[in-house]
Coordinates of C-alpha atoms in Angstrom, one line a residue:
M1 CA 9.8 10.7 22.0
Q2 CA 8.8 7.4 20.5
Q3 CA 11.4 4.7 20.7
I4 CA 11.7 2.5 17.7
R5 CA 12.0 -1.2 18.7
F6 CA 11.0 -4.2 16.7
P7 CA 9.9 -7.3 18.7
Q8 CA 12.4 -10.1 19.3
N9 CA 10.8 -12.9 17.4
E10 CA 11.8 -15.3 14.7
F11 CA 12.1 -12.4 12.2
Q12 CA 15.5 -11.3 13.6
S13 CA 19.1 -11.8 12.5
F14 CA 19.0 -12.6 8.8
E15 CA 15.2 -12.0 8.6
A16 CA 15.2 -8.7 10.5
P17 CA 13.6 -5.8 8.7
M18 CA 16.0 -4.0 6.3
R19 CA 14.1 -0.7 6.1
A20 CA 16.4 0.5 3.3
E21 CA 16.0 1.3 -0.4
V22 CA 19.2 0.5 -2.2
D23 CA 20.8 0.9 -5.6
I24 CA 23.8 -1.2 -6.4
R25 CA 25.3 -0.9 -9.9
G26 CA 27.3 -3.8 -11.3
L27 CA 27.1 -6.7 -8.8
E28 CA 30.2 -8.9 -8.6
V29 CA 30.0 -12.2 -10.6
V30 CA 32.0 -14.5 -8.4
Q31 CA 31.7 -17.7 -10.5
G32 CA 30.9 -18.4 -14.2
K33 CA 29.5 -15.8 -16.6
V34 CA 26.1 -14.1 -16.9
P35 CA 24.6 -14.9 -20.4
E36 CA 24.9 -11.7 -22.4
H37 CA 21.7 -12.2 -24.3
L38 CA 19.6 -12.0 -21.1
D39 CA 17.9 -8.6 -21.0
G40 CA 15.2 -8.1 -18.4
G41 CA 14.6 -8.2 -14.7
F42 CA 14.2 -10.8 -12.0
Y43 CA 11.6 -9.1 -9.7
R44 CA 10.9 -10.2 -6.2
L45 CA 8.4 -8.6 -3.8
L46 CA 9.4 -8.7 -0.2
G47 CA 7.7 -7.8 3.1
D48 CA 9.7 -5.2 5.0
R49 CA 8.1 -3.1 7.7
Q50 CA 9.0 0.6 7.9
W51 CA 7.6 0.8 11.5
P52 CA 7.2 -1.8 14.2
S53 CA 3.6 -3.1 14.7
F54 CA 1.7 -2.1 17.8
T55 CA -0.3 -5.4 17.8
E56 CA 0.7 -8.4 19.9
N57 CA 2.1 -11.4 18.0
D58 CA 1.7 -9.7 14.6
I59 CA 2.2 -11.7 11.4
F60 CA 5.4 -10.2 10.1
L61 CA 5.6 -12.5 7.1
L62 CA 2.3 -11.4 5.6
N63 CA 1.5 -8.0 7.3
E64 CA 4.6 -6.1 6.2
D65 CA 5.0 -3.2 3.8
G66 CA 5.8 -4.3 0.2
M67 CA 9.4 -3.8 -0.9
A68 CA 9.9 -4.3 -4.7
S69 CA 13.3 -5.6 -5.7
C70 CA 14.9 -6.1 -9.2
L71 CA 18.0 -7.9 -10.3
R72 CA 18.3 -6.1 -13.7
I73 CA 20.3 -8.0 -16.2
S74 CA 21.7 -6.6 -19.5
N75 CA 24.8 -7.2 -21.5
G76 CA 26.2 -9.6 -18.9
R77 CA 25.9 -7.1 -16.1
V78 CA 23.6 -7.3 -13.0
D79 CA 22.3 -4.3 -11.1
F80 CA 20.2 -4.4 -8.0
R81 CA 17.5 -2.0 -6.9
T82 CA 14.8 -1.9 -4.1
R83 CA 12.0 0.5 -3.5
Y84 CA 9.0 0.5 -1.1
V85 CA 5.6 0.2 -2.8
R86 CA 4.0 3.5 -1.7
T87 CA 0.6 2.2 -1.0
P88 CA -2.0 4.4 0.8
R89 CA -1.2 2.5 3.9
F90 CA 2.6 3.1 3.5
V91 CA 2.1 6.8 2.9
A92 CA -0.2 7.3 5.9
E93 CA 2.3 5.6 8.2
E94 CA 5.2 7.4 6.7
Q95 CA 3.5 10.7 7.4
A96 CA 2.7 9.7 11.0
G97 CA 6.1 8.2 11.7
R98 CA 4.6 5.1 13.3
A99 CA 2.4 2.1 12.6
L100 CA -1.3 2.9 12.3
F101 CA -2.7 -0.3 10.9
G102 CA -3.2 -3.3 13.2
A103 CA -3.5 -7.0 12.8
Y104 CA -3.4 -8.9 9.5
R105 CA -6.6 -8.4 7.5
N106 CA -8.5 -7.0 10.5
P107 CA -9.6 -3.3 10.2
F108 CA -11.1 -3.4 13.7
T109 CA -7.6 -3.2 15.1
D110 CA -6.5 -0.1 13.2
N111 CA -6.0 3.4 14.6
P112 CA -9.2 5.4 14.1
S113 CA -7.3 8.0 12.1
V114 CA -6.9 5.6 9.1
Q115 CA -10.5 4.4 8.9
G116 CA -11.4 4.1 5.2
V117 CA -7.7 4.1 4.0
R118 CA -6.8 1.1 1.9
R119 CA -5.1 -1.5 4.1
G120 CA -3.2 -3.4 1.4
T121 CA 0.6 -3.8 1.7
A122 CA 1.3 -4.9 -1.9
N123 CA 3.8 -7.5 -0.8
V124 CA 3.1 -10.7 -2.6
T125 CA 4.3 -10.6 -6.3
M126 CA 4.8 -8.6 -9.4
L127 CA 2.9 -8.7 -12.7
S128 CA 3.8 -7.3 -16.2
H129 CA 0.9 -7.2 -18.7
A130 CA 0.1 -5.0 -21.7
G131 CA 3.0 -2.6 -21.0
K132 CA 2.0 -2.0 -17.4
F133 CA 3.7 -3.3 -14.3
F134 CA 2.0 -4.0 -10.9
A135 CA 2.6 -5.0 -7.3
L136 CA -0.1 -7.3 -6.1
K137 CA -1.6 -8.3 -2.8
E138 CA -4.8 -10.3 -2.7
D139 CA -6.8 -8.0 -0.4
S140 CA -6.5 -4.9 -2.5
P141 CA -6.5 -3.6 -6.1
P142 CA -3.2 -3.7 -8.1
V143 CA -0.6 -0.9 -7.5
E144 CA 1.0 0.3 -10.7
M145 CA 4.8 0.8 -10.7
D146 CA 7.5 1.8 -13.1
P147 CA 9.4 -1.5 -13.9
F148 CA 12.7 0.2 -14.4
T149 CA 12.8 2.8 -11.6
L150 CA 10.4 0.9 -9.3
E151 CA 8.7 4.2 -8.4
T152 CA 5.1 3.9 -7.4
I153 CA 2.5 5.3 -9.9
G154 CA -0.7 4.4 -7.9
E155 CA -3.7 2.2 -7.5
Y156 CA -4.9 0.7 -10.8
T157 CA -8.5 -0.1 -11.6
F158 CA -8.3 -0.8 -15.4
G159 CA -9.9 2.5 -16.2
G160 CA -12.6 2.1 -13.6
D161 CA -13.7 -1.3 -15.0
F162 CA -12.3 -3.2 -12.0
T163 CA -14.8 -2.9 -9.2
S164 CA -13.7 -5.7 -6.8
E165 CA -12.3 -4.6 -3.5
A166 CA -9.5 -7.1 -4.0
C167 CA -7.3 -8.7 -6.7
T168 CA -5.5 -12.0 -6.6
A169 CA -1.7 -12.1 -6.5
H170 CA -1.7 -15.1 -8.8
P171 CA -3.3 -14.0 -12.1
K172 CA -2.5 -16.1 -15.2
I173 CA -1.6 -15.0 -18.7
D174 CA -2.9 -17.2 -21.5
P175 CA 0.1 -17.5 -23.9
R176 CA -2.2 -18.2 -26.9
T177 CA -4.1 -14.9 -26.7
G178 CA -2.2 -12.7 -24.2
E179 CA -5.4 -12.5 -22.1
L180 CA -5.0 -11.9 -18.4
V181 CA -7.2 -14.1 -16.2
F182 CA -7.7 -12.9 -12.7
F183 CA -10.1 -12.6 -9.8
G184 CA -10.7 -11.2 -6.4
Y185 CA -12.1 -13.0 -3.4
C186 CA -13.8 -11.2 -0.5
A187 CA -14.6 -8.9 -3.4
K188 CA -17.1 -6.9 -1.4
G189 CA -14.9 -6.5 1.7
P190 CA -13.5 -8.6 4.5
A191 CA -15.0 -12.0 5.1
T192 CA -17.6 -11.8 2.3
K193 CA -18.3 -14.8 0.1
D194 CA -18.2 -12.8 -3.1
I195 CA -15.7 -13.7 -5.9
A196 CA -15.3 -11.5 -8.9
Y197 CA -13.8 -13.1 -12.0
Y198 CA -12.2 -11.0 -14.8
E199 CA -10.5 -11.4 -18.1
A200 CA -8.6 -8.6 -19.8
D201 CA -7.4 -8.7 -23.4
R202 CA -3.8 -8.5 -24.6
N203 CA -4.1 -4.7 -24.5
G204 CA -5.1 -4.6 -20.9
K205 CA -8.8 -3.9 -21.4
I206 CA -11.3 -5.8 -19.3
I207 CA -13.5 -7.8 -21.6
H208 CA -15.3 -10.1 -19.2
E209 CA -16.6 -9.8 -15.6
T210 CA -18.6 -12.3 -13.6
W211 CA -19.5 -12.4 -9.9
F212 CA -20.6 -15.4 -7.8
E213 CA -20.6 -16.5 -4.1
A214 CA -18.3 -19.2 -2.7
P215 CA -19.9 -22.0 -0.5
Y216 CA -18.1 -20.4 2.5
T217 CA -15.6 -17.6 3.2
C218 CA -12.0 -18.6 3.0
M219 CA -8.6 -17.7 1.6
V220 CA -8.6 -18.3 -2.2
H221 CA -4.9 -17.7 -2.9
D222 CA -4.6 -19.1 -6.4
I223 CA -6.6 -20.5 -9.3
M224 CA -6.2 -23.0 -12.1
V225 CA -6.8 -21.8 -15.7
T226 CA -7.0 -24.0 -18.8
Q227 CA -8.0 -23.1 -22.4
N228 CA -11.7 -23.7 -21.6
Y229 CA -12.1 -23.5 -17.8
V230 CA -11.2 -21.6 -14.6
V231 CA -11.1 -23.6 -11.4
F232 CA -11.6 -21.9 -8.1
P233 CA -10.3 -23.9 -5.1
I234 CA -12.4 -23.3 -2.0
T235 CA -10.5 -24.9 0.8
P236 CA -11.2 -24.5 4.5
L237 CA -8.7 -21.9 5.6
R238 CA -11.8 -20.0 6.9
H239 CA -12.3 -16.2 7.2
E240 CA -15.2 -15.2 9.4
Y241 CA -16.4 -11.6 10.2
E242 CA -17.1 -12.5 13.8
W243 CA -13.5 -13.4 14.4
L244 CA -12.5 -10.0 13.1
E245 CA -14.9 -8.3 15.5
K246 CA -13.5 -10.3 18.4
R247 CA -9.9 -9.4 17.4
E248 CA -9.1 -13.1 16.8
P249 CA -6.9 -14.3 13.9
A250 CA -8.5 -13.4 10.6
F251 CA -8.1 -17.0 9.3
K252 CA -8.5 -20.4 11.0
Y253 CA -8.3 -23.8 9.6
D254 CA -11.6 -25.8 9.7
T255 CA -10.9 -29.5 9.7
S256 CA -14.6 -30.4 9.4
E257 CA -15.3 -28.7 6.0
Q258 CA -15.0 -30.3 2.6
V259 CA -13.0 -28.9 -0.4
H260 CA -15.2 -27.3 -3.1
L261 CA -13.9 -26.8 -6.6
G262 CA -15.9 -24.2 -8.6
V263 CA -15.5 -24.8 -12.3
L264 CA -16.5 -22.0 -14.6
P265 CA -16.2 -21.9 -18.4
R266 CA -13.7 -19.2 -19.6
K267 CA -15.8 -16.0 -20.0
G268 CA -18.7 -17.9 -18.4
T269 CA -21.5 -16.5 -16.2
A270 CA -22.4 -17.4 -12.6
N271 CA -25.2 -19.7 -13.6
Q272 CA -22.7 -21.9 -15.5
I273 CA -20.5 -22.7 -12.5
R274 CA -20.4 -26.3 -11.3
W275 CA -19.3 -27.3 -7.9
F276 CA -17.3 -30.5 -7.2
V277 CA -16.5 -31.7 -3.6
G278 CA -13.7 -33.6 -2.1
P279 CA -11.9 -34.4 1.2
N280 CA -10.6 -31.8 3.6
Q281 CA -7.2 -30.4 2.7
C282 CA -5.5 -27.0 2.3
H283 CA -4.6 -25.5 -1.1
G284 CA -1.2 -23.9 -1.5
H285 CA -0.3 -22.9 -5.0
T286 CA -1.2 -24.0 -8.6
V287 CA 1.5 -25.7 -10.6
G288 CA -0.2 -26.0 -14.0
A289 CA -3.5 -26.9 -15.4
Y290 CA -5.0 -28.0 -18.8
D291 CA -8.1 -29.7 -20.2
D292 CA -8.7 -32.1 -23.1
G293 CA -12.3 -31.0 -23.7
R294 CA -13.8 -33.4 -21.1
Y295 CA -11.3 -33.8 -18.3
I296 CA -9.6 -31.0 -16.4
Y297 CA -6.1 -31.8 -15.0
A298 CA -5.1 -29.4 -12.3
D299 CA -1.8 -29.8 -10.4
N300 CA -1.4 -28.1 -7.0
T301 CA 0.5 -28.2 -3.7
L302 CA -1.8 -29.4 -0.9
S303 CA -1.3 -30.1 2.8
V304 CA -3.4 -31.7 5.5
R305 CA -3.6 -28.4 7.4
S306 CA -2.7 -24.8 6.8
F307 CA 1.0 -24.3 6.2
F308 CA 1.1 -21.2 8.4
P309 CA 1.5 -21.7 12.2
F310 CA -0.1 -18.3 12.9
F311 CA -3.4 -19.4 11.5
P312 CA -4.7 -21.8 14.2
N313 CA -7.0 -24.8 13.8
A314 CA -10.6 -23.7 14.4
D315 CA -11.2 -26.6 16.7
G316 CA -8.3 -25.7 19.0
S317 CA -6.2 -28.7 18.2
P318 CA -2.4 -28.0 18.3
F319 CA -0.2 -27.1 15.4
D320 CA 1.4 -30.2 13.9
P321 CA 4.4 -29.5 11.5
E322 CA 3.9 -32.8 9.8
D323 CA 0.4 -31.9 8.8
T324 CA 1.6 -28.7 7.2
K325 CA 4.0 -30.3 4.7
P326 CA 2.7 -29.7 1.2
Y327 CA 2.8 -32.3 -1.5
M328 CA 2.1 -32.0 -5.2
K329 CA -1.1 -33.6 -6.3
R330 CA -3.1 -33.8 -9.5
W331 CA -6.9 -33.2 -9.4
V332 CA -8.8 -34.7 -12.3
I333 CA -12.3 -33.3 -12.9
D334 CA -14.7 -35.1 -15.3
M335 CA -16.8 -32.3 -16.9
G336 CA -18.7 -35.0 -18.9
S337 CA -20.0 -36.7 -15.8
E338 CA -23.2 -35.8 -13.9
G339 CA -21.4 -36.4 -10.5
D340 CA -19.9 -33.8 -8.2
T341 CA -16.7 -35.4 -7.1
F342 CA -13.1 -35.4 -8.4
T343 CA -10.1 -37.7 -8.1
E344 CA -6.5 -37.0 -7.1
R345 CA -3.1 -38.6 -7.1
Q346 CA 0.3 -37.6 -5.8
L347 CA 2.9 -36.5 -8.4
L348 CA 6.0 -36.1 -6.2
Q349 CA 7.3 -38.0 -3.1
Y350 CA 8.9 -34.9 -1.5
P351 CA 7.2 -32.1 0.4
C352 CA 7.4 -29.1 -1.9
E353 CA 6.2 -25.6 -2.6
L354 CA 6.6 -22.6 -4.8
P355 CA 6.3 -24.5 -8.1
R356 CA 7.1 -22.7 -11.4
I357 CA 6.5 -24.0 -14.9
D358 CA 7.6 -22.7 -18.3
T359 CA 4.7 -20.2 -18.6
R360 CA 4.7 -20.4 -22.4
F361 CA 2.8 -23.6 -21.6
E362 CA 0.3 -22.1 -19.2
T363 CA -3.3 -23.4 -19.8
Q364 CA -1.8 -26.3 -21.9
P365 CA -0.4 -29.8 -21.4
Y366 CA 3.1 -29.3 -19.8
S367 CA 5.9 -31.3 -18.3
F368 CA 8.6 -29.1 -16.8
C369 CA 8.5 -27.7 -13.3
A370 CA 11.0 -26.1 -11.0
L371 CA 10.2 -26.0 -7.3
N372 CA 11.6 -25.9 -3.7
L373 CA 11.8 -29.0 -1.5
L374 CA 11.3 -29.0 2.3
D375 CA 12.8 -32.4 2.9
V376 CA 14.7 -35.0 1.0
P377 CA 14.8 -38.6 2.5
G378 CA 18.3 -39.6 3.4
Q379 CA 19.6 -36.0 3.5
D380 CA 19.9 -33.9 6.6
R381 CA 18.5 -30.4 6.7
V382 CA 20.7 -28.0 8.8
G383 CA 18.7 -25.0 9.8
G384 CA 15.2 -24.0 8.7
G385 CA 13.6 -23.0 5.5
W386 CA 13.7 -24.4 1.9
Q387 CA 17.2 -25.7 1.2
W388 CA 16.7 -27.8 -1.9
I389 CA 15.7 -26.8 -5.4
A390 CA 14.5 -29.3 -7.9
T391 CA 13.3 -29.8 -11.4
M392 CA 10.8 -32.5 -12.3
D393 CA 8.8 -33.8 -15.2
V394 CA 5.2 -34.1 -14.1
T395 CA 4.6 -36.8 -16.7
G396 CA 7.3 -38.9 -15.0
K397 CA 9.3 -39.4 -18.2
K398 CA 12.4 -37.7 -16.8
P399 CA 14.0 -38.1 -13.4
T400 CA 13.7 -35.4 -10.8
R401 CA 17.0 -33.5 -10.3
I402 CA 17.8 -32.0 -7.0
R403 CA 20.3 -29.4 -5.8
Y404 CA 21.1 -28.8 -2.2
A405 CA 21.9 -25.1 -1.7
G406 CA 23.7 -25.5 1.6
D407 CA 23.4 -25.5 5.4
N408 CA 21.6 -22.7 7.1
C409 CA 20.3 -21.2 3.9
S410 CA 17.0 -20.2 2.4
I411 CA 16.0 -20.4 -1.2
S412 CA 13.5 -18.1 -2.9
E413 CA 10.9 -19.2 -5.4
P414 CA 12.7 -20.3 -8.6
Q415 CA 11.9 -18.8 -12.0
F416 CA 12.3 -20.4 -15.4
V417 CA 13.6 -18.4 -18.3
P418 CA 13.7 -19.9 -21.8
A419 CA 17.1 -19.8 -23.5
H420 CA 15.6 -18.2 -26.6
D421 CA 12.3 -17.6 -28.3
G422 CA 12.2 -21.0 -30.0
A423 CA 13.5 -23.0 -27.0
A424 CA 11.9 -26.3 -26.2
E425 CA 9.9 -26.5 -23.0
G426 CA 12.3 -26.4 -20.0
E427 CA 15.3 -25.4 -22.2
G428 CA 16.9 -22.4 -20.5
Y429 CA 17.7 -21.2 -17.1
V430 CA 16.4 -21.3 -13.5
L431 CA 16.9 -18.2 -11.5
V432 CA 17.0 -18.2 -7.7
V433 CA 18.2 -16.1 -4.8
V434 CA 19.8 -17.9 -1.9
G435 CA 20.2 -16.4 1.6
R436 CA 23.4 -17.5 3.3
H437 CA 22.3 -17.0 6.9
D438 CA 25.6 -17.8 8.6
E439 CA 27.4 -15.2 6.4
M440 CA 24.5 -12.6 6.6
R441 CA 24.6 -12.2 2.8
S442 CA 22.6 -13.4 -0.3
E443 CA 23.6 -14.5 -3.7
F444 CA 21.9 -14.8 -7.1
L445 CA 22.2 -18.1 -9.0
I446 CA 21.7 -18.7 -12.7
L447 CA 21.3 -22.4 -13.2
D448 CA 21.0 -24.7 -16.2
A449 CA 17.4 -25.8 -16.2
Q450 CA 18.3 -29.2 -17.6
N451 CA 21.2 -29.7 -15.2
I452 CA 20.1 -27.9 -12.0
D453 CA 22.3 -30.2 -9.9
G454 CA 25.4 -29.2 -11.9
P455 CA 27.7 -26.1 -11.6
P456 CA 25.8 -22.8 -11.8
I457 CA 26.1 -20.9 -15.1
A458 CA 26.8 -17.9 -12.9
T459 CA 26.9 -16.9 -9.2
V460 CA 26.3 -13.3 -8.5
A461 CA 27.2 -11.9 -5.0
L462 CA 24.9 -9.5 -3.2
P463 CA 27.0 -7.5 -0.7
M464 CA 24.2 -7.6 1.8
R465 CA 21.5 -9.9 3.1
V466 CA 18.1 -9.8 1.3
R467 CA 15.2 -11.1 3.3
S468 CA 13.3 -14.2 2.2
T469 CA 10.2 -13.8 0.1
G470 CA 7.5 -16.0 -1.4
H471 CA 7.4 -15.0 -5.0
G472 CA 9.5 -13.8 -7.9
F473 CA 9.1 -13.3 -11.6
W474 CA 11.4 -12.8 -14.6
Y475 CA 10.2 -10.4 -17.3
G476 CA 12.2 -9.8 -20.5
K477 CA 12.6 -6.2 -21.6
R478 CA 10.2 -6.8 -24.6
Q479 CA 7.5 -8.0 -22.2
L480 CA 8.0 -5.1 -19.9
M481 CA 7.7 -2.7 -22.8
G482 CA 4.4 -4.4 -23.9
E483 CA 5.9 -5.7 -27.2
T484 CA 5.0 -9.3 -26.3
H485 CA 3.0 -11.2 -23.7
L486 CA 5.2 -14.3 -23.9
L487 CA 8.0 -15.2 -21.4
G488 CA 11.3 -14.6 -23.0
A489 CA 15.1 -14.2 -22.4
N490 CA 14.9 -10.5 -23.6

């Protein structure tokens, strides 16, 4: 009989696999009061393996089964629910009672019995658009789910109009039109240069599709979208087919390659793309982006090398934690020039990641941003992970406010929620889940977005630990029902 044993690595103790689907009605509010007009869900997509991997040194952070979670808020009450995303991969392994898929993004390492079965784990983030709800992972098409029960409906291809092999986990919704702007890289399969760019209207129908090739194969995790342009960051976290064949890591960082920014007009065609080049660096996530007709302003988190230690440097040089620290920078692209370069400047002195803006200002000039900090000069960090959360004004007109969540804790990606439909930018709440590692439990904080360093509006206790995750989204009930495309409190 097979013995179930997970490897003793860094994903133990607080970060050990949960392997449990839970329903908890009426979480305890241990401090403050949950605003009664909030009506919606704070959705987070976790990685949580149902079976231990059979590959050596597997990437547990990225190569785990997707577990959808929802903190459902209504009438001042908070319920908690988790469900596995029942992808083709999950179902195949569930039926077999063991892992069948091998190393991250490498089909050559799979059990022969699952050849041709979709490998995606649907474990990055959730999307609500046009009354439909999806779990996303950038190597596969979206997986539709029920936003209230979290039951899996199945793979979604927009009525057959989505033909890419992959879909980004970071699409953007244009708040002016309700259009969904999204793409897939490696769109024709692993380690292919093809990128497929799509726009869907506010009713969820694809209205535009364009395919083009990147200068080289790499991870394209996020994009920048303005009212007139889409910017595709091609940064050298390379992805080569020969590495897959040799059973080497699917991604390696190439220190010799330049950054290429592909700028395409919204609803443009491949022959309209312009390429701009800049110095070597690794792209993390988009903060926000906008244009003024000539200049594109694109804010991002960027590091000297890949943030992930399990993606080695292609030249064999050792992993240096200092080089992996991401900083927020602004790229400025002059579309009126005949040149092929861009400029950049740093916006925040602290290493930071997981930035979130008031998405009512997506594609437009903006100022408010909530994000996590890795280090704060003069303050000691006890334990690993992101332990500070901050709000900042990217224009520099307001001071950055910082909250220390505590020793030996981990903070999830923050989410901004406007106080009401007519709220000013940044007026509202910041939602965040904090893992208390010493106590083996988690808590849900509702913070005042304008006073993030003040007392929480509410602290909600989870009577269990909830594993760390990269991304989370708040969706009001009206948005979940397809009644609006705008971020709202309800």
